[in-house]
C-alpha cells in the first residue's frame, strides 16, 4: 500500500529537481545571451590594457624612449618651455608626468584651443621635442574607453555596468547548474572535462568545468570593476562616504587627513567656490586618480597677485620627494591664479597612494591624503583596483589577469557554440519553462536583493521577465 505513495513522492521530488534546473537554465541563458558579446569585449580590452606598461613604449618608442647620455637632465620648467614653444598659440599646459627612468622622455600635456588634449614628449638631456600624441585618441585611451563604455560615452557606460551586474546572475546560475549530483560525481565532468564525449556534450563539459574554475576570478573582476562604473559607482562612493567607509570628505576639518586651511584672502575671494562649486579631483587632467580621492575637493592657493610668482615645478618635485612620493606620478598644473599643484601618486601598492595639493606660490602642502586616510571600503577597493589592473605583483599579476580574461572569452565562445547546436532554426532557442513552477524562495530573494543593490539591473530583470511572458506566453515544457 505504501509503494505507490513512495513512487509518487519520488516522482514529485524528481519533477521539482527538473523544474528547478530548467528555471536556473533559463535565467542563465538570458544572462549569457546579453553578457556573451560584451564579455568578449571586456576580456580582450582588459587583457590589452593590462599590458599597457609594456605596449606603449613599443608602439611609441620614438617619442617615449631616449638614450641615456649619462649627462644632467634639464630642469623641468625648461623642458616645459621647450614643449610649449612647439605647441600652437593658445595651448595651455595642464599636466607634467614625472618619471626618473633615465631612458624615458619627459611628458607634458596641453589643452589645445580645439578643446582636445595632446601629450608632448621632450628629450630631457638636450630639450629636443620628440613628437606628440593625442590624449583622447591614443590606442590605450581608446582601449580603456572601449572597456568602460564601448566608446559610447554615458550610454555605453550604463551598458557595460549592466553587463557586469548580469555577469553575477550568470555566475550564480552557472555554479548552481554545475553543482554535481551523485550521477555526475560517478561519471566525471566535475573538475575535469570528459574529453571522450562528442558533440554538444563535449562543449557542455568544457563550458561547465571551465566556468567553475574561472568563477572566482570572474566574480572578482566584476566586484572590483563596478565601483568605477559611471552610474552605480558614483552612488556607491556617496554611500560609502556617508557611512565614513569611503574616501575622505576633503573639506578642511572634516577628514582625517593632514591638511592646512587656505589663507583668509582665498576664503574671502572665493567664498562661492567653497560652497560646493570647487573643482574635484576627477576633473583634473591626470592620467590616473585613486578611486578613494576622485570626488574630493581641490583646495585653492592663497596670495594670488601679479607680484607673487609661481614656484618652479622642480620645487614641487622636491616637495613631493620630501613627502614620500618618489617617482612615476602626475602633477596637475594650476589652471587659475588660485589653483594649486596637485601631485597624484597611483603606484602598484595601494598602501603608498598619495595625493598632495601644494600652494602654487608658497609651496605649502595644503592637503596630504594617503592610504591610511581612506575608509575601510576605499582601502579594499584600492587593493581590488591594483589587482584588477594587473599591477599589484608585477608581471605575474598581468599573466593571471590575462589568463582569466582569455578563459572568460573561451566560455563565451563555448556557450555560443552550445546555443547554436541546440537552437531550432529561426527561433531564439531559450530553454522551455517547466510545467511546474518551483518555489525557489532563496533564488528569488537573492535576485530581489541583487535588484535592490543594483537598481538599474533590477529594472532590466523585471523587463526580461515581462518580455519573456509576452513573447512566449504560458507555454511550458513537459517535465
Short mmCIF file of C-alpha atoms in Angstrom, two decimals:
data_model
loop_
_atom_site.label_atom_id
_atom_site.label_comp_id
_atom_site.label_asym_id
_atom_site.label_seq_id
_atom_site.Cartn_x
_atom_site.Cartn_y
_atom_site.Cartn_z
CA UNK A 1 0.00 0.00 0.00
CA UNK A 2 2.92 2.35 0.65
CA UNK A 3 4.79 1.68 -2.59
CA UNK A 4 2.59 3.86 -4.80
CA UNK A 5 2.93 6.72 -2.35
CA UNK A 6 6.69 6.30 -2.22
CA UNK A 7 6.89 6.21 -6.01
CA UNK A 8 4.66 9.28 -6.26
CA UNK A 9 6.81 11.14 -3.75
CA UNK A 10 9.97 10.19 -5.65
CA UNK A 11 8.42 11.32 -8.93
CA UNK A 12 7.34 14.61 -7.34
CA UNK A 13 10.86 15.14 -5.97
CA UNK A 14 12.37 14.42 -9.39
CA UNK A 15 9.88 16.80 -11.03
CA UNK A 16 10.89 19.51 -8.55
CA UNK A 17 14.57 18.99 -9.35
CA UNK A 18 13.93 19.18 -13.10
CA UNK A 19 11.74 22.28 -12.72
CA UNK A 20 14.40 23.88 -10.53
CA UNK A 21 17.18 23.23 -13.06
CA UNK A 22 15.07 24.39 -16.01
CA UNK A 23 14.36 27.68 -14.26
CA UNK A 24 18.03 28.22 -13.46
CA UNK A 25 18.98 27.28 -17.02
CA UNK A 26 16.51 29.82 -18.38
CA UNK A 27 17.96 32.65 -16.30
CA UNK A 28 21.50 31.51 -17.17
CA UNK A 29 20.54 31.57 -20.85
CA UNK A 30 19.14 35.11 -20.76
CA UNK A 31 22.09 36.40 -18.75
CA UNK A 32 24.55 34.74 -21.14
CA UNK A 33 22.72 35.99 -24.24
CA UNK A 34 23.20 39.59 -23.10
CA UNK A 35 26.61 39.24 -21.46
CA UNK A 36 28.32 36.97 -24.02
CA UNK A 37 29.34 39.58 -26.64
CA UNK A 38 30.13 42.22 -24.02
CA UNK A 39 32.17 39.70 -22.02
CA UNK A 40 34.39 39.17 -25.06
CA UNK A 41 34.88 42.93 -25.40
CA UNK A 42 35.67 43.26 -21.68
CA UNK A 43 38.08 40.33 -21.73
CA UNK A 44 40.02 41.34 -24.84
CA UNK A 45 40.27 45.05 -23.99
CA UNK A 46 41.08 44.27 -20.36
CA UNK A 47 43.92 42.00 -21.41
CA UNK A 48 45.36 44.62 -23.76
CA UNK A 49 45.08 47.41 -21.20
CA UNK A 50 46.65 45.22 -18.53
CA UNK A 51 49.88 45.22 -20.57
CA UNK A 52 49.89 48.98 -21.18
CA UNK A 53 53.29 49.49 -19.46
CA UNK A 54 54.91 47.13 -21.98
CA UNK A 55 52.85 48.01 -25.08
CA UNK A 56 53.05 51.81 -25.16
CA UNK A 57 56.87 52.11 -25.09
CA UNK A 58 56.96 49.67 -28.01
CA UNK A 59 54.26 51.47 -30.00
CA UNK A 60 55.64 54.96 -29.40
CA UNK A 61 59.31 54.20 -28.91
CA UNK A 62 60.39 57.20 -31.00
CA UNK A 63 58.63 59.54 -28.57
CA UNK A 64 58.77 57.79 -25.19
CA UNK A 65 62.24 56.23 -25.16
CA UNK A 66 65.55 58.11 -25.24
CA UNK A 67 69.22 57.15 -24.98
CA UNK A 68 70.76 57.73 -21.57
CA UNK A 69 73.65 60.13 -22.19
CA UNK A 70 74.69 59.97 -18.52
CA UNK A 71 74.57 63.75 -18.54
CA UNK A 72 72.49 66.10 -16.44
CA UNK A 73 68.80 66.48 -17.18
CA UNK A 74 67.48 69.91 -17.99
CA UNK A 75 65.16 71.45 -15.43
CA UNK A 76 61.50 70.50 -15.71
CA UNK A 77 60.50 74.13 -16.29
CA UNK A 78 62.98 74.44 -19.17
CA UNK A 79 61.60 71.24 -20.70
CA UNK A 80 58.05 72.56 -20.30
CA UNK A 81 59.06 75.78 -22.07
CA UNK A 82 60.53 73.75 -24.95
CA UNK A 83 57.31 71.75 -25.22
CA UNK A 84 55.16 74.92 -25.07
CA UNK A 85 57.19 76.52 -27.86
CA UNK A 86 56.27 73.63 -30.16
CA UNK A 87 52.53 73.92 -29.50
CA UNK A 88 50.05 76.19 -31.31
CA UNK A 89 49.12 79.59 -29.90
CA UNK A 90 46.58 79.27 -27.12
CA UNK A 91 47.68 75.83 -25.94
CA UNK A 92 47.63 75.62 -22.14
CA UNK A 93 49.89 73.26 -20.15
CA UNK A 94 47.81 71.12 -17.78
CA UNK A 95 49.98 68.19 -16.66
CA UNK A 96 53.60 67.23 -16.09
CA UNK A 97 54.26 63.49 -15.89
CA UNK A 98 57.24 62.82 -13.64
CA UNK A 99 59.42 59.77 -14.18
CA UNK A 100 63.02 59.28 -13.05
CA UNK A 101 63.83 56.46 -15.50
CA UNK A 102 66.75 57.92 -17.45
CA UNK A 103 65.67 56.16 -20.67
CA UNK A 104 62.23 57.79 -20.73
CA UNK A 105 61.38 61.16 -22.23
CA UNK A 106 59.66 63.97 -20.36
CA UNK A 107 55.90 64.17 -20.98
CA UNK A 108 53.71 67.27 -20.76
CA UNK A 109 50.02 67.53 -21.57
CA UNK A 110 48.49 70.63 -23.20
CA UNK A 111 44.87 71.58 -23.70
CA UNK A 112 44.57 72.79 -27.29
CA UNK A 113 42.31 75.63 -28.50
CA UNK A 114 40.08 72.94 -30.05
CA UNK A 115 39.34 71.57 -26.58
CA UNK A 116 41.26 68.33 -27.06
CA UNK A 117 44.44 67.46 -25.17
CA UNK A 118 47.85 66.50 -26.51
CA UNK A 119 50.93 64.96 -24.93
CA UNK A 120 54.28 66.45 -25.93
CA UNK A 121 57.45 64.38 -25.45
CA UNK A 122 60.80 66.09 -24.90
CA UNK A 123 64.31 64.68 -24.66
CA UNK A 124 65.33 65.52 -21.07
CA UNK A 125 69.02 65.88 -21.96
CA UNK A 126 69.02 68.25 -24.94
CA UNK A 127 65.44 69.61 -24.93
CA UNK A 128 64.57 68.29 -28.40
CA UNK A 129 60.84 67.82 -28.95
CA UNK A 130 60.38 64.20 -29.98
CA UNK A 131 56.75 64.29 -31.03
CA UNK A 132 53.17 64.40 -29.79
CA UNK A 133 50.25 62.05 -29.08
CA UNK A 134 46.57 62.85 -28.81
CA UNK A 135 45.40 62.08 -25.27
CA UNK A 136 41.88 61.23 -26.44
CA UNK A 137 42.85 59.17 -29.50
CA UNK A 138 45.94 57.25 -28.41
CA UNK A 139 45.47 53.50 -28.59
CA UNK A 140 45.37 52.73 -24.85
CA UNK A 141 42.89 55.53 -24.19
CA UNK A 142 40.61 54.06 -26.85
CA UNK A 143 41.05 50.56 -25.41
CA UNK A 144 40.19 51.86 -21.95
CA UNK A 145 37.10 53.69 -23.16
CA UNK A 146 36.01 50.62 -25.10
CA UNK A 147 36.44 48.57 -21.94
CA UNK A 148 34.49 51.00 -19.79
CA UNK A 149 31.89 52.42 -22.16
CA UNK A 150 32.10 50.85 -25.67
CA UNK A 151 33.21 54.30 -26.94
CA UNK A 152 29.57 55.41 -26.44
CA UNK A 153 30.05 57.77 -23.51
CA UNK A 154 27.34 57.59 -20.82
CA UNK A 155 25.10 55.18 -22.75
CA UNK A 156 27.94 52.73 -23.23
CA UNK A 157 28.95 53.08 -19.57
CA UNK A 158 25.44 52.05 -18.50
CA UNK A 159 25.50 49.07 -20.87
CA UNK A 160 28.84 47.86 -19.51
CA UNK A 161 27.62 48.37 -15.95
CA UNK A 162 24.62 46.20 -16.74
CA UNK A 163 26.92 43.59 -18.28
CA UNK A 164 28.85 43.42 -15.04
CA UNK A 165 25.66 43.06 -12.98
CA UNK A 166 24.21 40.35 -15.24
CA UNK A 167 27.52 38.51 -15.05
CA UNK A 168 26.73 38.00 -11.35
CA UNK A 169 23.50 36.25 -12.37
CA UNK A 170 25.37 34.20 -14.93
CA UNK A 171 27.99 33.14 -12.37
CA UNK A 172 25.39 32.23 -9.73
CA UNK A 173 23.15 30.22 -12.04
CA UNK A 174 26.17 28.62 -13.71
CA UNK A 175 27.52 27.34 -10.38
CA UNK A 176 24.06 26.02 -9.45
CA UNK A 177 23.74 24.18 -12.78
CA UNK A 178 27.24 22.74 -12.42
CA UNK A 179 26.68 21.61 -8.83
CA UNK A 180 27.18 17.85 -9.16
CA UNK A 181 24.70 15.19 -8.11
CA UNK A 182 25.73 11.60 -7.44
CA UNK A 183 25.49 10.57 -11.09
CA UNK A 184 27.83 13.32 -12.24
CA UNK A 185 30.27 12.57 -9.46
CA UNK A 186 30.45 8.94 -10.54
CA UNK A 187 30.78 9.68 -14.26
CA UNK A 188 33.17 12.65 -14.05
CA UNK A 189 32.78 16.07 -15.61
CA UNK A 190 33.09 17.93 -12.28
CA UNK A 191 36.65 19.22 -12.03
CA UNK A 192 37.92 17.95 -15.37
CA UNK A 193 36.02 17.82 -18.68
CA UNK A 194 35.27 14.42 -20.18
CA UNK A 195 37.19 14.80 -23.42
CA UNK A 196 35.97 11.46 -24.75
CA UNK A 197 32.47 12.89 -25.19
CA UNK A 198 31.27 14.01 -28.60
CA UNK A 199 29.15 16.85 -29.96
CA UNK A 200 27.25 19.21 -27.72
CA UNK A 201 28.03 17.14 -24.60
CA UNK A 202 31.76 17.78 -25.15
CA UNK A 203 31.15 21.53 -25.42
CA UNK A 204 28.91 21.44 -22.33
CA UNK A 205 31.60 19.78 -20.23
CA UNK A 206 34.22 22.22 -21.44
CA UNK A 207 31.89 25.14 -20.66
CA UNK A 208 30.76 23.90 -17.23
CA UNK A 209 34.14 22.76 -15.91
CA UNK A 210 35.94 25.80 -17.32
CA UNK A 211 33.30 28.05 -15.81
CA UNK A 212 33.71 26.64 -12.32
CA UNK A 213 37.49 27.14 -12.45
CA UNK A 214 37.04 30.74 -13.60
CA UNK A 215 34.10 31.64 -11.35
CA UNK A 216 36.15 33.23 -8.55
CA UNK A 217 38.23 35.28 -10.99
CA UNK A 218 35.15 36.45 -12.88
CA UNK A 219 33.42 37.39 -9.62
CA UNK A 220 36.49 39.34 -8.51
CA UNK A 221 36.69 41.21 -11.83
CA UNK A 222 33.03 42.24 -11.57
CA UNK A 223 33.13 43.32 -7.93
CA UNK A 224 36.40 45.23 -8.32
CA UNK A 225 35.25 46.91 -11.55
CA UNK A 226 31.74 48.04 -10.55
CA UNK A 227 32.96 50.77 -8.12
CA UNK A 228 34.45 52.53 -11.17
CA UNK A 229 31.18 52.39 -13.16
CA UNK A 230 29.54 55.62 -14.22
CA UNK A 231 26.14 55.28 -12.56
CA UNK A 232 26.22 52.81 -9.67
CA UNK A 233 29.86 53.58 -8.89
CA UNK A 234 29.14 57.25 -8.17
CA UNK A 235 26.21 56.36 -5.93
CA UNK A 236 28.34 53.78 -4.16
CA UNK A 237 31.00 56.42 -3.49
CA UNK A 238 28.39 58.70 -1.94
CA UNK A 239 27.01 55.88 0.23
CA UNK A 240 30.46 54.78 1.36
CA UNK A 241 31.36 58.36 2.25
CA UNK A 242 28.16 58.98 4.25
CA UNK A 243 28.97 55.85 6.26
CA UNK A 244 32.60 57.01 6.75
CA UNK A 245 33.81 53.95 4.81
CA UNK A 246 34.86 55.61 1.55
CA UNK A 247 37.13 58.44 0.51
CA UNK A 248 37.99 61.38 2.79
CA UNK A 249 35.43 64.17 2.64
CA UNK A 250 38.22 66.57 1.72
CA UNK A 251 36.84 69.72 3.33
CA UNK A 252 39.08 71.19 6.00
CA UNK A 253 38.21 69.91 9.45
CA UNK A 254 36.00 67.07 8.12
CA UNK A 255 38.54 64.45 7.10
CA UNK A 256 41.31 62.66 8.96
CA UNK A 257 43.95 63.95 6.59
CA UNK A 258 46.99 66.15 7.10
CA UNK A 259 45.75 69.45 5.69
CA UNK A 260 46.06 73.20 6.13
CA UNK A 261 43.18 75.61 5.64
CA UNK A 262 43.74 78.15 2.85
CA UNK A 263 44.60 81.72 3.72
CA UNK A 264 41.99 84.30 4.62
CA UNK A 265 42.34 86.07 1.29
CA UNK A 266 41.46 82.90 -0.60
CA UNK A 267 38.43 82.37 1.64
CA UNK A 268 37.22 85.90 1.12
CA UNK A 269 37.91 85.99 -2.59
CA UNK A 270 36.38 82.65 -3.45
CA UNK A 271 33.62 82.10 -0.89
CA UNK A 272 31.24 80.87 -3.60
CA UNK A 273 33.67 78.15 -4.62
CA UNK A 274 33.95 76.89 -1.04
CA UNK A 275 30.20 76.23 -1.04
CA UNK A 276 30.29 73.32 -3.42
CA UNK A 277 31.48 74.82 -6.73
CA UNK A 278 35.15 73.93 -6.44
CA UNK A 279 36.91 71.54 -8.77
CA UNK A 280 37.04 67.84 -7.85
CA UNK A 281 39.98 65.52 -8.29
CA UNK A 282 38.17 63.65 -11.07
CA UNK A 283 38.02 66.95 -13.01
CA UNK A 284 41.81 67.29 -13.15
CA UNK A 285 43.72 66.22 -16.30
CA UNK A 286 45.53 63.33 -14.59
CA UNK A 287 46.23 60.02 -16.31
CA UNK A 288 45.20 58.06 -13.21
CA UNK A 289 43.49 59.07 -9.96
CA UNK A 290 42.97 56.78 -6.95
CA UNK A 291 39.29 55.84 -6.52
CA UNK A 292 39.32 57.00 -2.92
CA UNK A 293 40.04 60.64 -3.72
CA UNK A 294 38.20 61.06 -7.02
CA UNK A 295 35.39 63.18 -5.57
CA UNK A 296 37.43 65.15 -3.03
CA UNK A 297 37.59 68.92 -3.40
CA UNK A 298 40.70 70.61 -4.74
CA UNK A 299 41.72 73.49 -2.45
CA UNK A 300 42.86 76.97 -3.52
CA UNK A 301 46.19 78.73 -3.33
CA UNK A 302 46.45 81.89 -1.25
CA UNK A 303 48.17 85.17 -2.11
CA UNK A 304 47.39 85.34 -5.82
CA UNK A 305 48.81 88.57 -7.24
CA UNK A 306 50.83 89.80 -10.18
CA UNK A 307 53.89 90.28 -7.96
CA UNK A 308 53.73 86.81 -6.44
CA UNK A 309 55.43 84.35 -8.82
CA UNK A 310 54.57 80.66 -9.11
CA UNK A 311 57.15 78.27 -7.66
CA UNK A 312 59.05 76.17 -10.23
CA UNK A 313 57.89 72.63 -10.99
CA UNK A 314 61.26 71.32 -9.79
CA UNK A 315 60.42 72.74 -6.35
CA UNK A 316 57.14 70.82 -6.46
CA UNK A 317 59.07 67.64 -7.34
CA UNK A 318 61.37 68.25 -4.37
CA UNK A 319 58.37 68.78 -2.05
CA UNK A 320 56.80 65.56 -3.35
CA UNK A 321 60.04 63.62 -2.76
CA UNK A 322 60.32 65.07 0.76
CA UNK A 323 56.78 63.84 1.43
CA UNK A 324 57.48 60.31 0.23
CA UNK A 325 56.36 60.49 -3.42
CA UNK A 326 59.39 59.22 -5.34
CA UNK A 327 58.63 58.54 -9.00
CA UNK A 328 56.09 57.90 -11.76
CA UNK A 329 53.35 60.35 -10.82
CA UNK A 330 51.47 63.23 -12.35
CA UNK A 331 51.44 66.89 -11.40
CA UNK A 332 48.28 68.73 -12.44
CA UNK A 333 49.37 72.30 -13.11
CA UNK A 334 47.43 75.30 -11.75
CA UNK A 335 44.80 76.44 -14.26
CA UNK A 336 43.90 79.71 -12.49
CA UNK A 337 45.62 82.24 -10.21
CA UNK A 338 44.04 80.48 -7.22
CA UNK A 339 44.81 76.98 -8.49
CA UNK A 340 47.22 74.54 -6.90
CA UNK A 341 49.79 72.00 -7.94
CA UNK A 342 48.20 68.58 -7.42
CA UNK A 343 50.51 65.61 -7.09
CA UNK A 344 48.73 62.31 -7.76
CA UNK A 345 50.68 59.16 -6.96
CA UNK A 346 48.93 55.94 -8.07
CA UNK A 347 51.50 53.14 -7.55
CA UNK A 348 51.08 49.38 -7.77
CA UNK A 349 51.00 49.06 -3.99
CA UNK A 350 47.85 50.89 -2.82
CA UNK A 351 49.34 51.49 0.63
CA UNK A 352 51.68 54.02 -0.99
CA UNK A 353 48.94 56.04 -2.75
CA UNK A 354 49.26 59.76 -2.08
CA UNK A 355 47.53 62.94 -3.15
CA UNK A 356 49.20 66.27 -2.37
CA UNK A 357 47.74 69.73 -3.03
CA UNK A 358 50.51 72.32 -2.97
CA UNK A 359 50.10 76.11 -2.90
CA UNK A 360 51.49 77.40 -6.19
CA UNK A 361 53.08 80.49 -4.57
CA UNK A 362 54.37 79.40 -1.16
CA UNK A 363 54.94 75.70 -1.78
CA UNK A 364 52.95 74.88 1.35
CA UNK A 365 51.26 71.47 1.36
CA UNK A 366 47.57 72.33 1.75
CA UNK A 367 46.35 68.73 1.80
CA UNK A 368 48.07 65.38 2.07
CA UNK A 369 45.79 62.34 1.63
CA UNK A 370 47.25 58.86 1.89
CA UNK A 371 46.02 55.30 2.12
CA UNK A 372 45.75 55.49 5.91
CA UNK A 373 43.22 58.32 5.48
CA UNK A 374 40.84 56.17 3.44
CA UNK A 375 37.79 54.44 4.88
CA UNK A 376 37.83 50.67 5.10
CA UNK A 377 35.78 50.14 1.93
CA UNK A 378 38.00 52.51 -0.04
CA UNK A 379 41.09 50.61 1.13
CA UNK A 380 39.60 47.32 -0.11
CA UNK A 381 38.71 48.93 -3.43
CA UNK A 382 42.27 50.26 -3.79
CA UNK A 383 43.63 46.73 -3.43
CA UNK A 384 40.95 45.39 -5.79
CA UNK A 385 41.80 48.02 -8.40
CA UNK A 386 45.51 47.25 -8.30
CA UNK A 387 44.86 43.53 -8.71
CA UNK A 388 42.17 44.12 -11.37
CA UNK A 389 44.59 46.16 -13.48
CA UNK A 390 47.40 43.62 -13.13
CA UNK A 391 49.65 45.98 -11.18
CA UNK A 392 49.96 44.64 -7.63
CA UNK A 393 52.53 41.83 -8.06
CA UNK A 394 54.01 42.77 -11.41
CA UNK A 395 54.20 40.55 -14.48
CA UNK A 396 52.73 37.56 -12.62
CA UNK A 397 49.62 39.65 -11.86
CA UNK A 398 49.33 40.60 -15.53
CA UNK A 399 49.60 36.96 -16.62
CA UNK A 400 46.93 35.82 -14.14
CA UNK A 401 44.56 38.60 -15.25
CA UNK A 402 45.17 37.75 -18.91
CA UNK A 403 44.57 34.03 -18.27
CA UNK A 404 41.26 34.71 -16.53
CA UNK A 405 40.18 37.16 -19.24
CA UNK A 406 41.02 34.83 -22.10
CA UNK A 407 39.37 31.97 -20.22
CA UNK A 408 36.17 34.03 -19.98
CA UNK A 409 36.39 34.63 -23.73
CA UNK A 410 36.56 30.86 -24.21
CA UNK A 411 33.47 30.44 -22.02
CA UNK A 412 31.58 32.93 -24.16
CA UNK A 413 32.57 31.07 -27.32
CA UNK A 414 31.67 27.63 -25.94
CA UNK A 415 28.33 28.98 -24.71
CA UNK A 416 27.63 30.36 -28.17
CA UNK A 417 28.50 27.03 -29.81
CA UNK A 418 26.20 25.15 -27.43
CA UNK A 419 23.38 27.56 -28.17
CA UNK A 420 23.81 27.19 -31.94
CA UNK A 421 23.88 23.39 -31.67
CA UNK A 422 20.60 23.20 -29.74
CA UNK A 423 18.74 26.20 -31.24
CA UNK A 424 15.97 25.30 -33.70
CA UNK A 425 16.02 27.24 -36.97
CA UNK A 426 14.51 30.76 -36.84
CA UNK A 427 13.86 30.65 -33.08
CA UNK A 428 15.58 32.12 -30.05
CA UNK A 429 16.14 28.69 -28.56
CA UNK A 430 15.52 29.69 -24.95
CA UNK A 431 15.14 26.75 -22.55
CA UNK A 432 11.44 25.99 -22.11
CA UNK A 433 9.76 26.84 -18.82
CA UNK A 434 8.87 23.79 -16.72
CA UNK A 435 5.27 22.70 -16.28
CA UNK A 436 5.58 23.03 -12.53
CA UNK A 437 6.82 26.31 -11.08
CA UNK A 438 9.35 25.53 -8.32
CA UNK A 439 9.23 27.73 -5.19
CA UNK A 440 12.95 28.66 -5.28
CA UNK A 441 12.49 31.18 -2.48
CA UNK A 442 16.23 31.56 -1.88
CA UNK A 443 16.89 32.35 -5.53
CA UNK A 444 14.01 34.79 -5.74
CA UNK A 445 15.23 36.51 -2.59
CA UNK A 446 18.78 36.67 -3.96
CA UNK A 447 17.62 38.17 -7.27
CA UNK A 448 15.43 40.67 -5.42
CA UNK A 449 18.34 41.69 -3.21
CA UNK A 450 20.59 42.00 -6.27
CA UNK A 451 17.97 44.20 -7.95
CA UNK A 452 17.81 46.42 -4.85
CA UNK A 453 21.59 46.78 -4.64
CA UNK A 454 21.83 47.46 -8.40
CA UNK A 455 18.57 49.26 -9.30
CA UNK A 456 19.40 49.50 -12.99
CA UNK A 457 19.83 45.75 -13.10
CA UNK A 458 16.61 45.27 -11.13
CA UNK A 459 14.73 47.23 -13.78
CA UNK A 460 16.21 45.11 -16.57
CA UNK A 461 15.41 41.86 -14.72
CA UNK A 462 11.79 42.97 -14.48
CA UNK A 463 11.85 43.88 -18.18
CA UNK A 464 13.25 40.46 -19.12
CA UNK A 465 10.60 38.71 -17.01
CA UNK A 466 7.81 40.70 -18.71
CA UNK A 467 9.20 40.23 -22.23
CA UNK A 468 9.63 36.52 -21.62
CA UNK A 469 5.97 36.16 -20.82
CA UNK A 470 4.83 38.41 -23.65
CA UNK A 471 6.99 36.61 -26.21
CA UNK A 472 6.42 33.04 -25.08
CA UNK A 473 3.08 33.29 -23.29
CA UNK A 474 2.36 30.50 -20.88
CA UNK A 475 3.94 27.70 -22.90
CA UNK A 476 5.80 25.29 -20.67
CA UNK A 477 7.83 22.20 -21.31
CA UNK A 478 6.84 18.82 -20.09
CA UNK A 479 8.88 17.95 -17.08
#
